[in-house]
Every structure is written in structure tokens, then in C-alpha cells.
């Protein structure tokens, strides 16, 4: 059995031919790791939304919630990763105490 995660469903913010943006809840890992195989963002996107072969553009830890971006093609993922590296896109983190 896998470690339980929050029962909150994934909320897709934007989907087009190039990217997928979603509001990732905390407690849900992005990729399979450790005890998590099915309770992951990529597994749920593939099973419930038929969104497969997505490329992660940036990471959010399992216990972090926030906007998560995927490229739908290797080319678009590389372009967006480059924009983040070149600081053409700003990433903000809000921490609660």
C-alpha cells in the first residue's frame, strides 16, 4: 500500500499544445519515488486526464503546493527551462509560518 496523500483533485490551470499548468496540492509527489508509484502527479495526469509523456519544467517538493509546469514536447520543455535559467521567467516562493 502506498502512503496516503490528500484527497484533493488536481486542478488544471492551463492546457494547450505546448504546456500543461496545474495547481499542485501539498503531500503529492510529482514523480514516482520511494513508496509513491500511483499517488503522483504524473500518474494521475496520465490516468485521469490522458496527459502522457510530459516533461517537467521545474520541481516542487512533495510537501510544497503551487503552480507546476510541464512541457508537452521536449522542444517546448527545453525552451521554458532556458527561460527560467536566463531569468526571463520569475519564480516566487511564498512560505507560511
CSV table of N, CA and C in Angstrom, one decimal:
chain,number,residue,atom,x,y,z
A,1,UNK,N,0.8,-1.2,0.0
A,1,UNK,CA,0.0,0.0,0.0
A,1,UNK,C,0.9,1.3,0.0
A,2,UNK,N,0.4,2.2,-0.7
A,2,UNK,CA,1.1,3.5,-0.8
A,2,UNK,C,0.7,4.4,0.4
A,3,UNK,N,1.6,5.3,0.7
A,3,UNK,CA,1.3,6.3,1.7
A,3,UNK,C,0.2,7.2,1.2
A,4,UNK,N,-0.8,7.4,2.0
A,4,UNK,CA,-1.9,8.3,1.6
A,4,UNK,C,-1.5,9.7,1.3
A,5,UNK,N,-2.2,10.3,0.4
A,5,UNK,CA,-2.0,11.8,0.1
A,5,UNK,C,-3.3,12.4,0.3
A,6,UNK,N,-3.3,13.8,0.2
A,6,UNK,CA,-4.6,14.5,0.3
A,6,UNK,C,-5.6,14.0,-0.8
A,7,UNK,N,-6.8,14.0,-0.5
A,7,UNK,CA,-7.8,13.6,-1.4
A,7,UNK,C,-8.2,14.7,-2.4
A,8,UNK,N,-7.5,15.8,-2.4
A,8,UNK,CA,-7.8,16.9,-3.2
A,8,UNK,C,-7.4,16.6,-4.7
A,9,UNK,N,-8.3,16.8,-5.6
A,9,UNK,CA,-8.0,16.5,-7.0
A,9,UNK,C,-7.1,17.6,-7.6
A,10,UNK,N,-6.4,17.2,-8.7
A,10,UNK,CA,-5.6,18.2,-9.4
A,10,UNK,C,-6.4,19.2,-10.2
A,11,UNK,N,-6.1,20.4,-10.0
A,11,UNK,CA,-6.8,21.5,-10.8
A,11,UNK,C,-5.9,21.9,-11.9
A,12,UNK,N,-6.3,21.6,-13.2
A,12,UNK,CA,-5.6,22.1,-14.3
A,12,UNK,C,-5.9,23.6,-14.5
A,13,UNK,N,-4.8,24.4,-14.6
A,13,UNK,CA,-5.0,25.8,-14.8
A,13,UNK,C,-4.9,26.2,-16.2
A,14,UNK,N,-4.1,25.4,-17.0
A,14,UNK,CA,-3.9,25.7,-18.4
A,14,UNK,C,-3.4,24.5,-19.2
A,15,UNK,N,-4.0,24.2,-20.3
A,15,UNK,CA,-3.6,23.1,-21.1
A,15,UNK,C,-3.6,23.6,-22.6
A,16,UNK,N,-2.5,23.4,-23.3
A,16,UNK,CA,-2.5,23.7,-24.7
A,16,UNK,C,-1.6,22.7,-25.4
A,17,UNK,N,-1.2,22.9,-26.7
A,17,UNK,CA,-0.3,22.0,-27.4
A,17,UNK,C,1.1,22.0,-26.8
A,18,UNK,N,1.5,23.1,-26.1
A,18,UNK,CA,2.9,23.2,-25.7
A,18,UNK,C,3.1,22.9,-24.2
A,19,UNK,N,2.1,23.4,-23.3
A,19,UNK,CA,2.4,23.3,-21.9
A,19,UNK,C,1.1,22.8,-21.2
A,20,UNK,N,1.4,22.3,-20.0
A,20,UNK,CA,0.3,22.0,-19.0
A,20,UNK,C,0.7,22.7,-17.7
A,21,UNK,N,-0.2,23.4,-17.1
A,21,UNK,CA,0.0,24.1,-15.9
A,21,UNK,C,-1.1,23.6,-14.9
A,22,UNK,N,-0.7,23.3,-13.7
A,22,UNK,CA,-1.6,22.8,-12.7
A,22,UNK,C,-1.3,23.3,-11.4
A,23,UNK,N,-2.3,23.3,-10.5
A,23,UNK,CA,-2.2,23.7,-9.1
A,23,UNK,C,-1.9,22.5,-8.3
A,24,UNK,N,-0.7,22.2,-8.0
A,24,UNK,CA,-0.3,21.0,-7.3
A,24,UNK,C,-0.6,21.2,-5.8
A,25,UNK,N,-1.3,20.3,-5.2
A,25,UNK,CA,-1.5,20.3,-3.8
A,25,UNK,C,-0.3,19.8,-3.0
A,26,UNK,N,-0.2,20.2,-1.7
A,26,UNK,CA,0.9,19.6,-1.0
A,26,UNK,C,0.6,18.1,-0.7
A,27,UNK,N,1.6,17.4,-0.3
A,27,UNK,CA,1.6,16.0,0.0
A,27,UNK,C,1.7,15.0,-1.2
A,28,UNK,N,1.6,15.6,-2.4
A,28,UNK,CA,1.6,14.8,-3.6
A,28,UNK,C,2.9,14.9,-4.4
A,29,UNK,N,3.7,13.8,-4.5
A,29,UNK,CA,5.0,14.0,-5.2
A,29,UNK,C,4.7,14.1,-6.7
A,30,UNK,N,5.6,14.7,-7.4
A,30,UNK,CA,5.5,14.9,-8.9
A,30,UNK,C,5.7,13.6,-9.6
A,31,UNK,N,6.8,12.9,-9.3
A,31,UNK,CA,7.2,11.7,-10.0
A,31,UNK,C,7.2,10.5,-9.0
A,32,UNK,N,7.1,9.3,-9.5
A,32,UNK,CA,7.2,8.1,-8.7
A,32,UNK,C,8.6,8.1,-7.9
A,33,UNK,N,8.5,7.9,-6.6
A,33,UNK,CA,9.7,7.8,-5.8
A,33,UNK,C,9.4,7.1,-4.5
A,34,UNK,N,10.3,6.4,-3.9
A,34,UNK,CA,10.1,5.7,-2.7
A,34,UNK,C,8.9,4.9,-2.6
A,35,UNK,N,8.0,5.2,-1.7
A,35,UNK,CA,6.7,4.4,-1.6
A,35,UNK,C,5.6,4.9,-2.5
A,36,UNK,N,5.9,5.9,-3.3
A,36,UNK,CA,4.8,6.5,-4.2
A,36,UNK,C,5.0,6.0,-5.6
A,37,UNK,N,4.0,5.4,-6.1
A,37,UNK,CA,4.0,5.0,-7.5
A,37,UNK,C,2.8,5.5,-8.2
A,38,UNK,N,1.6,5.3,-7.6
A,38,UNK,CA,0.3,5.7,-8.2
A,38,UNK,C,-0.1,7.1,-7.7
A,39,UNK,N,0.2,7.4,-6.5
A,39,UNK,CA,-0.2,8.7,-5.9
A,39,UNK,C,0.9,9.8,-6.3
A,40,UNK,N,1.0,10.0,-7.6
A,40,UNK,CA,1.9,11.0,-8.1
A,40,UNK,C,1.2,11.9,-9.1
A,41,UNK,N,1.8,13.1,-9.3
A,41,UNK,CA,1.2,14.0,-10.3
A,41,UNK,C,1.2,13.4,-11.7
A,42,UNK,N,2.3,12.8,-12.1
A,42,UNK,CA,2.4,12.3,-13.5
A,42,UNK,C,1.5,11.1,-13.7
A,43,UNK,N,1.4,10.2,-12.7
A,43,UNK,CA,0.5,9.1,-12.8
A,43,UNK,C,-1.0,9.5,-12.9
A,44,UNK,N,-1.4,10.5,-12.1
A,44,UNK,CA,-2.8,11.0,-12.1
A,44,UNK,C,-3.1,11.7,-13.4
A,45,UNK,N,-2.1,12.5,-13.9
A,45,UNK,CA,-2.4,13.2,-15.2
A,45,UNK,C,-2.5,12.2,-16.3
A,46,UNK,N,-1.8,11.1,-16.3
A,46,UNK,CA,-1.9,10.1,-17.4
A,46,UNK,C,-3.2,9.4,-17.2
A,47,UNK,N,-3.5,8.9,-16.0
A,47,UNK,CA,-4.7,8.1,-15.9
A,47,UNK,C,-6.0,8.9,-16.0
A,48,UNK,N,-6.1,10.0,-15.3
A,48,UNK,CA,-7.4,10.7,-15.3
A,48,UNK,C,-7.6,11.7,-16.4
A,49,UNK,N,-6.5,12.3,-16.9
A,49,UNK,CA,-6.6,13.3,-18.0
A,49,UNK,C,-6.0,12.9,-19.3
A,50,UNK,N,-5.5,11.7,-19.4
A,50,UNK,CA,-4.8,11.2,-20.6
A,50,UNK,C,-3.7,12.1,-21.1
A,51,UNK,N,-3.0,12.7,-20.2
A,51,UNK,CA,-1.8,13.6,-20.5
A,51,UNK,C,-0.6,12.8,-20.1
A,52,UNK,N,0.1,12.3,-21.2
A,52,UNK,CA,1.2,11.4,-21.0
A,52,UNK,C,2.5,12.0,-21.6
A,53,UNK,N,3.6,11.5,-21.3
A,53,UNK,CA,4.9,11.9,-21.8
A,53,UNK,C,5.2,13.4,-21.6
A,54,UNK,N,4.8,13.9,-20.4
A,54,UNK,CA,5.1,15.3,-20.1
A,54,UNK,C,6.5,15.4,-19.6
A,55,UNK,N,7.1,16.6,-19.8
A,55,UNK,CA,8.4,16.9,-19.4
A,55,UNK,C,8.3,17.9,-18.3
A,56,UNK,N,8.9,17.6,-17.1
A,56,UNK,CA,8.9,18.6,-16.0
A,56,UNK,C,9.8,19.8,-16.3
A,57,UNK,N,9.2,21.0,-16.2
A,57,UNK,CA,10.0,22.2,-16.5
A,57,UNK,C,10.7,22.7,-15.2
A,58,UNK,N,10.1,22.5,-14.1
A,58,UNK,CA,10.7,22.8,-12.8
A,58,UNK,C,10.1,21.9,-11.7
A,59,UNK,N,10.7,21.9,-10.5
A,59,UNK,CA,10.3,21.0,-9.5
A,59,UNK,C,9.5,21.7,-8.4
A,60,UNK,N,8.7,21.0,-7.7
A,60,UNK,CA,8.1,21.3,-6.5
A,60,UNK,C,8.2,20.1,-5.6
A,61,UNK,N,8.7,20.3,-4.4
A,61,UNK,CA,8.8,19.2,-3.4
A,61,UNK,C,7.4,18.6,-3.1
A,62,UNK,N,7.4,17.4,-2.6
A,62,UNK,CA,6.2,16.7,-2.2
A,62,UNK,C,5.3,17.6,-1.3
A,63,UNK,N,5.9,18.2,-0.3
A,63,UNK,CA,5.2,18.9,0.7
A,63,UNK,C,4.9,20.4,0.3
A,64,UNK,N,5.2,20.7,-0.9
A,64,UNK,CA,5.1,22.1,-1.4
A,64,UNK,C,3.9,22.1,-2.4
A,65,UNK,N,3.0,23.1,-2.2
A,65,UNK,CA,1.9,23.3,-3.2
A,65,UNK,C,2.3,24.5,-4.1
A,66,UNK,N,1.6,24.5,-5.2
A,66,UNK,CA,1.9,25.7,-6.1
A,66,UNK,C,1.7,25.3,-7.6
A,67,UNK,N,2.0,26.3,-8.4
A,67,UNK,CA,1.8,26.1,-9.9
A,67,UNK,C,2.9,25.3,-10.4
A,68,UNK,N,2.6,24.2,-11.1
A,68,UNK,CA,3.6,23.3,-11.6
A,68,UNK,C,3.4,23.3,-13.1
A,69,UNK,N,4.6,23.4,-13.9
A,69,UNK,CA,4.5,23.5,-15.3
A,69,UNK,C,5.2,22.2,-15.9
A,70,UNK,N,4.6,21.8,-17.0
A,70,UNK,CA,5.1,20.7,-17.8
A,70,UNK,C,5.1,21.1,-19.3
A,71,UNK,N,6.2,20.7,-20.0
A,71,UNK,CA,6.2,20.8,-21.4
A,71,UNK,C,5.6,19.6,-22.0
A,72,UNK,N,4.8,19.8,-23.1
A,72,UNK,CA,4.2,18.6,-23.8
A,72,UNK,C,5.1,18.1,-24.9
A,73,UNK,N,6.2,18.8,-25.2
A,73,UNK,CA,7.2,18.3,-26.2
A,73,UNK,C,8.6,18.6,-25.6
A,74,UNK,N,9.6,17.8,-26.0
A,74,UNK,CA,10.9,18.1,-25.5
A,74,UNK,C,11.4,19.5,-25.9
A,75,UNK,N,11.0,19.9,-27.1
A,75,UNK,CA,11.5,21.3,-27.5
A,75,UNK,C,10.9,22.4,-26.6
A,76,UNK,N,9.6,22.3,-26.3
A,76,UNK,CA,9.0,23.3,-25.5
A,76,UNK,C,9.5,23.3,-24.1
A,77,UNK,N,9.7,22.1,-23.6
A,77,UNK,CA,10.3,22.0,-22.2
A,77,UNK,C,11.7,22.6,-22.2
A,78,UNK,N,12.5,22.4,-23.1
A,78,UNK,CA,13.9,23.0,-23.2
A,78,UNK,C,13.8,24.5,-23.3
A,79,UNK,N,12.9,25.0,-24.1
A,79,UNK,CA,12.7,26.5,-24.2
A,79,UNK,C,12.3,27.1,-22.9
A,80,UNK,N,11.4,26.5,-22.2
A,80,UNK,CA,10.9,27.0,-21.0
A,80,UNK,C,11.9,26.9,-19.9
A,81,UNK,N,12.7,25.8,-19.8
A,81,UNK,CA,13.8,25.7,-18.9
A,81,UNK,C,14.8,26.7,-19.1
A,82,UNK,N,15.1,27.0,-20.4
A,82,UNK,CA,16.1,28.1,-20.7
A,82,UNK,C,15.6,29.4,-20.3
A,83,UNK,N,14.3,29.7,-20.4
A,83,UNK,CA,13.8,31.0,-20.0
A,83,UNK,C,13.9,31.1,-18.4
A,84,UNK,N,13.7,30.1,-17.7
A,84,UNK,CA,13.9,30.1,-16.3
A,84,UNK,C,15.4,30.3,-15.9
A,85,UNK,N,16.3,29.6,-16.6
A,85,UNK,CA,17.7,29.8,-16.3
A,85,UNK,C,18.2,31.2,-16.6
A,86,UNK,N,17.6,31.8,-17.7
A,86,UNK,CA,18.0,33.1,-18.1
A,86,UNK,C,17.3,34.2,-17.4
A,87,UNK,N,16.4,33.8,-16.4
A,87,UNK,CA,15.6,34.7,-15.6
A,87,UNK,C,14.7,35.6,-16.4
A,88,UNK,N,14.2,35.0,-17.5
A,88,UNK,CA,13.1,35.6,-18.3
A,88,UNK,C,11.8,35.4,-17.7
A,89,UNK,N,11.7,34.3,-16.8
A,89,UNK,CA,10.5,34.0,-16.1
A,89,UNK,C,10.9,34.0,-14.6
A,90,UNK,N,10.1,34.6,-13.8
A,90,UNK,CA,10.4,34.8,-12.4
A,90,UNK,C,9.6,33.8,-11.6
A,91,UNK,N,10.3,33.1,-10.7
A,91,UNK,CA,9.6,32.1,-9.8
A,91,UNK,C,9.6,32.7,-8.4
A,92,UNK,N,8.4,32.8,-7.8
A,92,UNK,CA,8.3,33.3,-6.5
A,92,UNK,C,7.9,32.2,-5.5
A,93,UNK,N,8.5,32.2,-4.3
A,93,UNK,CA,8.1,31.2,-3.3
A,93,UNK,C,7.5,32.0,-2.1
A,94,UNK,N,6.4,31.5,-1.7
A,94,UNK,CA,5.7,32.1,-0.5
A,94,UNK,C,5.7,31.1,0.6
A,95,UNK,N,6.3,31.4,1.7
A,95,UNK,CA,6.4,30.4,2.8
A,95,UNK,C,5.5,30.9,3.9
A,96,UNK,N,4.7,30.0,4.5
A,96,UNK,CA,3.8,30.3,5.6
A,96,UNK,C,4.5,29.8,6.9
A,97,UNK,N,4.3,30.6,7.9
A,97,UNK,CA,4.9,30.2,9.2
A,97,UNK,C,3.8,29.6,10.1
